């Protein structure tokens, strides 16, 4: 049985790969499809996630290797069929995903959301008050690169390799 136990939501991968299964299993769950400019999405994913997976250290901890193996199976080899570097293919997969979610999830369960819209539409959809703080902007390339460097150093250290 699929269960999220104490959790109430999932974001990003691997949940995004299994959106149909999750939406079917949780028929009253709300679905938020974040949308953005496809070209900017591709450039961002290529220069962060794809770059990180393509340039990993030769020696890593077993746990880090399990995460990388899962990412390869689910994302790069799964969703993108090993062709993420083919920009046209990746953009087609991106567009098809967005269209499928919008076609298959009923309008009363779905929010198509651009983070540039801020708290308003998101809070309205979830039925919660708007927080008194600015909408977070944490997922930028510089922050990702710094976090990735930190993870690589930790993975190398865990494997007994000097960073």
PDB file of C-alpha atoms in Angstrom:
ATOM      1  CA  UNK A   1       0.000   0.000   0.000  1.00  0.00           C
ATOM      2  CA  UNK A   2       1.214   3.461  -0.865  1.00  0.00           C
ATOM      3  CA  UNK A   3       1.447   5.645   2.197  1.00  0.00           C
ATOM      4  CA  UNK A   4       3.145   8.848   3.099  1.00  0.00           C
ATOM      5  CA  UNK A   5       2.754   8.113   6.811  1.00  0.00           C
ATOM      6  CA  UNK A   6       3.131  11.322   8.761  1.00  0.00           C
ATOM      7  CA  UNK A   7       3.710  13.425   5.645  1.00  0.00           C
ATOM      8  CA  UNK A   8       1.018  15.494   3.992  1.00  0.00           C
ATOM      9  CA  UNK A   9       2.699  16.393   0.726  1.00  0.00           C
ATOM     10  CA  UNK A  10       5.451  15.741  -1.750  1.00  0.00           C
ATOM     11  CA  UNK A  11       7.362  18.199  -3.892  1.00  0.00           C
ATOM     12  CA  UNK A  12       9.650  17.800  -6.849  1.00  0.00           C
ATOM     13  CA  UNK A  13      11.277  14.449  -7.592  1.00  0.00           C
ATOM     14  CA  UNK A  14      10.538  11.603  -7.245  1.00  0.00           C
ATOM     15  CA  UNK A  15       6.931  12.599  -6.463  1.00  0.00           C
ATOM     16  CA  UNK A  16       6.601  14.496  -9.737  1.00  0.00           C
ATOM     17  CA  UNK A  17       7.294  11.279 -11.634  1.00  0.00           C
ATOM     18  CA  UNK A  18       4.494   9.457  -9.819  1.00  0.00           C
ATOM     19  CA  UNK A  19       1.861  12.195  -9.913  1.00  0.00           C
ATOM     20  CA  UNK A  20      -0.768   9.967 -11.532  1.00  0.00           C
ATOM     21  CA  UNK A  21      -0.351   7.205  -8.970  1.00  0.00           C
ATOM     22  CA  UNK A  22      -0.388   9.693  -6.099  1.00  0.00           C
ATOM     23  CA  UNK A  23      -3.435  11.567  -7.418  1.00  0.00           C
ATOM     24  CA  UNK A  24      -5.305   8.273  -7.872  1.00  0.00           C
ATOM     25  CA  UNK A  25      -4.341   6.989  -4.429  1.00  0.00           C
ATOM     26  CA  UNK A  26      -5.260  10.285  -2.748  1.00  0.00           C
ATOM     27  CA  UNK A  27      -8.393  11.362  -4.666  1.00  0.00           C
ATOM     28  CA  UNK A  28      -9.112  14.337  -2.410  1.00  0.00           C
ATOM     29  CA  UNK A  29      -5.545  15.656  -2.502  1.00  0.00           C
ATOM     30  CA  UNK A  30      -4.926  18.956  -4.169  1.00  0.00           C
ATOM     31  CA  UNK A  31      -2.350  19.144  -6.925  1.00  0.00           C
ATOM     32  CA  UNK A  32      -0.135  22.143  -7.586  1.00  0.00           C
ATOM     33  CA  UNK A  33       1.542  22.265 -10.978  1.00  0.00           C
ATOM     34  CA  UNK A  34       4.293  24.837 -10.940  1.00  0.00           C
ATOM     35  CA  UNK A  35       4.920  26.259 -14.381  1.00  0.00           C
ATOM     36  CA  UNK A  36       7.691  28.348 -15.811  1.00  0.00           C
ATOM     37  CA  UNK A  37       9.246  29.362 -19.088  1.00  0.00           C
ATOM     38  CA  UNK A  38      10.387  26.092 -20.726  1.00  0.00           C
ATOM     39  CA  UNK A  39      13.700  27.506 -21.982  1.00  0.00           C
ATOM     40  CA  UNK A  40      14.591  28.881 -18.545  1.00  0.00           C
ATOM     41  CA  UNK A  41      13.549  25.592 -16.938  1.00  0.00           C
ATOM     42  CA  UNK A  42      15.812  23.607 -19.265  1.00  0.00           C
ATOM     43  CA  UNK A  43      18.792  25.918 -18.780  1.00  0.00           C
ATOM     44  CA  UNK A  44      18.333  25.745 -15.018  1.00  0.00           C
ATOM     45  CA  UNK A  45      17.909  21.956 -14.853  1.00  0.00           C
ATOM     46  CA  UNK A  46      20.857  21.418 -17.202  1.00  0.00           C
ATOM     47  CA  UNK A  47      23.208  23.708 -15.279  1.00  0.00           C
ATOM     48  CA  UNK A  48      22.233  22.384 -11.842  1.00  0.00           C
ATOM     49  CA  UNK A  49      20.782  18.882 -11.489  1.00  0.00           C
ATOM     50  CA  UNK A  50      22.034  17.424 -14.754  1.00  0.00           C
ATOM     51  CA  UNK A  51      25.475  18.985 -14.333  1.00  0.00           C
ATOM     52  CA  UNK A  52      25.706  17.625 -10.783  1.00  0.00           C
ATOM     53  CA  UNK A  53      24.796  14.091 -11.799  1.00  0.00           C
ATOM     54  CA  UNK A  54      27.134  14.227 -14.797  1.00  0.00           C
ATOM     55  CA  UNK A  55      30.153  15.440 -12.781  1.00  0.00           C
ATOM     56  CA  UNK A  56      30.013  13.468  -9.574  1.00  0.00           C
ATOM     57  CA  UNK A  57      33.098  12.296  -7.687  1.00  0.00           C
ATOM     58  CA  UNK A  58      34.449   8.862  -8.612  1.00  0.00           C
ATOM     59  CA  UNK A  59      34.140   7.641  -5.027  1.00  0.00           C
ATOM     60  CA  UNK A  60      31.040   8.325  -2.969  1.00  0.00           C
ATOM     61  CA  UNK A  61      29.271   6.899   0.036  1.00  0.00           C
ATOM     62  CA  UNK A  62      26.825   4.044  -0.471  1.00  0.00           C
ATOM     63  CA  UNK A  63      23.954   6.335   0.511  1.00  0.00           C
ATOM     64  CA  UNK A  64      24.964   8.978  -2.041  1.00  0.00           C
ATOM     65  CA  UNK A  65      25.225   6.294  -4.724  1.00  0.00           C
ATOM     66  CA  UNK A  66      21.706   5.044  -3.880  1.00  0.00           C
ATOM     67  CA  UNK A  67      20.340   8.572  -4.345  1.00  0.00           C
ATOM     68  CA  UNK A  68      22.176   8.973  -7.655  1.00  0.00           C
ATOM     69  CA  UNK A  69      20.980   5.568  -8.836  1.00  0.00           C
ATOM     70  CA  UNK A  70      17.381   6.516  -7.961  1.00  0.00           C
ATOM     71  CA  UNK A  71      17.719   9.851  -9.774  1.00  0.00           C
ATOM     72  CA  UNK A  72      19.094   8.149 -12.860  1.00  0.00           C
ATOM     73  CA  UNK A  73      16.383   5.473 -12.892  1.00  0.00           C
ATOM     74  CA  UNK A  74      13.477   7.799 -12.189  1.00  0.00           C
ATOM     75  CA  UNK A  75      14.479  11.076 -13.792  1.00  0.00           C
ATOM     76  CA  UNK A  76      17.236  10.921 -16.387  1.00  0.00           C
ATOM     77  CA  UNK A  77      16.758   7.385 -17.743  1.00  0.00           C
ATOM     78  CA  UNK A  78      13.094   7.155 -16.741  1.00  0.00           C
ATOM     79  CA  UNK A  79      11.227  10.338 -17.569  1.00  0.00           C
ATOM     80  CA  UNK A  80      13.752  11.634 -20.110  1.00  0.00           C
ATOM     81  CA  UNK A  81      14.647   8.193 -21.555  1.00  0.00           C
ATOM     82  CA  UNK A  82      18.369   8.950 -21.282  1.00  0.00           C
ATOM     83  CA  UNK A  83      17.960  11.938 -23.625  1.00  0.00           C
ATOM     84  CA  UNK A  84      17.904  14.972 -21.341  1.00  0.00           C
ATOM     85  CA  UNK A  85      20.963  16.431 -23.124  1.00  0.00           C
ATOM     86  CA  UNK A  86      18.806  16.578 -26.270  1.00  0.00           C
ATOM     87  CA  UNK A  87      17.181  19.915 -25.523  1.00  0.00           C
ATOM     88  CA  UNK A  88      14.302  19.485 -27.980  1.00  0.00           C
ATOM     89  CA  UNK A  89      13.441  16.106 -26.461  1.00  0.00           C
ATOM     90  CA  UNK A  90      13.624  17.455 -22.895  1.00  0.00           C
ATOM     91  CA  UNK A  91      11.415  20.433 -23.773  1.00  0.00           C
ATOM     92  CA  UNK A  92       8.889  18.104 -25.407  1.00  0.00           C
ATOM     93  CA  UNK A  93       8.775  15.921 -22.277  1.00  0.00           C
ATOM     94  CA  UNK A  94       8.354  19.060 -20.148  1.00  0.00           C
ATOM     95  CA  UNK A  95       5.466  20.348 -22.290  1.00  0.00           C
ATOM     96  CA  UNK A  96       3.771  16.946 -22.439  1.00  0.00           C
ATOM     97  CA  UNK A  97       3.976  16.594 -18.649  1.00  0.00           C
ATOM     98  CA  UNK A  98       2.384  19.994 -18.040  1.00  0.00           C
ATOM     99  CA  UNK A  99      -0.358  19.297 -20.592  1.00  0.00           C
ATOM    100  CA  UNK A 100      -1.102  15.850 -19.132  1.00  0.00           C
ATOM    101  CA  UNK A 101      -1.444  17.174 -15.586  1.00  0.00           C
ATOM    102  CA  UNK A 102      -3.782  19.928 -16.753  1.00  0.00           C
ATOM    103  CA  UNK A 103      -5.810  17.480 -18.836  1.00  0.00           C
ATOM    104  CA  UNK A 104      -6.077  14.691 -16.247  1.00  0.00           C
ATOM    105  CA  UNK A 105      -6.493  16.511 -12.921  1.00  0.00           C
ATOM    106  CA  UNK A 106      -9.896  18.098 -12.421  1.00  0.00           C
ATOM    107  CA  UNK A 107      -9.920  21.879 -12.186  1.00  0.00           C
ATOM    108  CA  UNK A 108     -11.245  21.825  -8.606  1.00  0.00           C
ATOM    109  CA  UNK A 109      -8.137  19.874  -7.482  1.00  0.00           C
ATOM    110  CA  UNK A 110      -5.537  21.690  -9.581  1.00  0.00           C
ATOM    111  CA  UNK A 111      -3.675  24.949  -9.200  1.00  0.00           C
ATOM    112  CA  UNK A 112      -1.473  25.910 -12.138  1.00  0.00           C
ATOM    113  CA  UNK A 113       0.998  28.130 -10.344  1.00  0.00           C
ATOM    114  CA  UNK A 114       3.895  30.334 -11.360  1.00  0.00           C
ATOM    115  CA  UNK A 115       5.974  31.217  -8.288  1.00  0.00           C
ATOM    116  CA  UNK A 116       6.180  34.783  -9.591  1.00  0.00           C
ATOM    117  CA  UNK A 117       2.522  35.056  -8.491  1.00  0.00           C
ATOM    118  CA  UNK A 118       3.593  34.888  -4.851  1.00  0.00           C
ATOM    119  CA  UNK A 119       1.516  33.775  -1.890  1.00  0.00           C
ATOM    120  CA  UNK A 120      -1.959  34.889  -3.032  1.00  0.00           C
ATOM    121  CA  UNK A 121      -3.092  32.145  -5.427  1.00  0.00           C
ATOM    122  CA  UNK A 122      -1.285  29.439  -3.461  1.00  0.00           C
ATOM    123  CA  UNK A 123      -2.814  30.377  -0.117  1.00  0.00           C
ATOM    124  CA  UNK A 124      -6.279  30.835  -1.664  1.00  0.00           C
ATOM    125  CA  UNK A 125      -6.068  27.371  -3.212  1.00  0.00           C
ATOM    126  CA  UNK A 126      -4.948  25.761   0.047  1.00  0.00           C
ATOM    127  CA  UNK A 127      -7.406  27.743   2.164  1.00  0.00           C
ATOM    128  CA  UNK A 128      -4.750  29.192   4.458  1.00  0.00           C
ATOM    129  CA  UNK A 129      -3.885  32.770   5.379  1.00  0.00           C
ATOM    130  CA  UNK A 130      -1.136  34.605   3.520  1.00  0.00           C
ATOM    131  CA  UNK A 131       2.040  34.650   5.645  1.00  0.00           C
ATOM    132  CA  UNK A 132       3.399  37.979   6.782  1.00  0.00           C
ATOM    133  CA  UNK A 133       6.752  37.311   5.143  1.00  0.00           C
ATOM    134  CA  UNK A 134       8.003  37.579   1.588  1.00  0.00           C
ATOM    135  CA  UNK A 135       7.477  34.621  -0.722  1.00  0.00           C
ATOM    136  CA  UNK A 136      10.695  32.553  -0.584  1.00  0.00           C
ATOM    137  CA  UNK A 137      13.096  32.530  -3.499  1.00  0.00           C
ATOM    138  CA  UNK A 138      15.491  29.795  -2.393  1.00  0.00           C
ATOM    139  CA  UNK A 139      15.926  27.612  -5.449  1.00  0.00           C
ATOM    140  CA  UNK A 140      18.375  29.652  -7.504  1.00  0.00           C
ATOM    141  CA  UNK A 141      21.491  28.440  -9.311  1.00  0.00           C
ATOM    142  CA  UNK A 142      23.963  30.004  -6.897  1.00  0.00           C
ATOM    143  CA  UNK A 143      22.294  28.451  -3.843  1.00  0.00           C
ATOM    144  CA  UNK A 144      22.064  25.102  -5.611  1.00  0.00           C
ATOM    145  CA  UNK A 145      25.742  25.178  -6.620  1.00  0.00           C
ATOM    146  CA  UNK A 146      26.807  25.979  -3.060  1.00  0.00           C
ATOM    147  CA  UNK A 147      24.645  23.179  -1.637  1.00  0.00           C
ATOM    148  CA  UNK A 148      25.951  20.763  -4.277  1.00  0.00           C
ATOM    149  CA  UNK A 149      29.580  21.603  -3.422  1.00  0.00           C
ATOM    150  CA  UNK A 150      28.761  20.974   0.243  1.00  0.00           C
ATOM    151  CA  UNK A 151      27.211  17.593  -0.588  1.00  0.00           C
ATOM    152  CA  UNK A 152      30.144  16.555  -2.777  1.00  0.00           C
ATOM    153  CA  UNK A 153      32.636  17.402  -0.045  1.00  0.00           C
ATOM    154  CA  UNK A 154      30.540  15.461   2.490  1.00  0.00           C
ATOM    155  CA  UNK A 155      30.235  12.474   0.136  1.00  0.00           C
ATOM    156  CA  UNK A 156      33.957  12.462  -0.537  1.00  0.00           C
ATOM    157  CA  UNK A 157      34.773  12.757   3.163  1.00  0.00           C
ATOM    158  CA  UNK A 158      32.384   9.898   3.980  1.00  0.00           C
ATOM    159  CA  UNK A 159      34.228   7.775   1.444  1.00  0.00           C
ATOM    160  CA  UNK A 160      37.634   8.627   2.905  1.00  0.00           C
ATOM    161  CA  UNK A 161      38.590  10.798  -0.064  1.00  0.00           C
ATOM    162  CA  UNK A 162      40.209  14.161   0.526  1.00  0.00           C
ATOM    163  CA  UNK A 163      38.130  16.910  -1.131  1.00  0.00           C
TER     164      UNK A 163
END
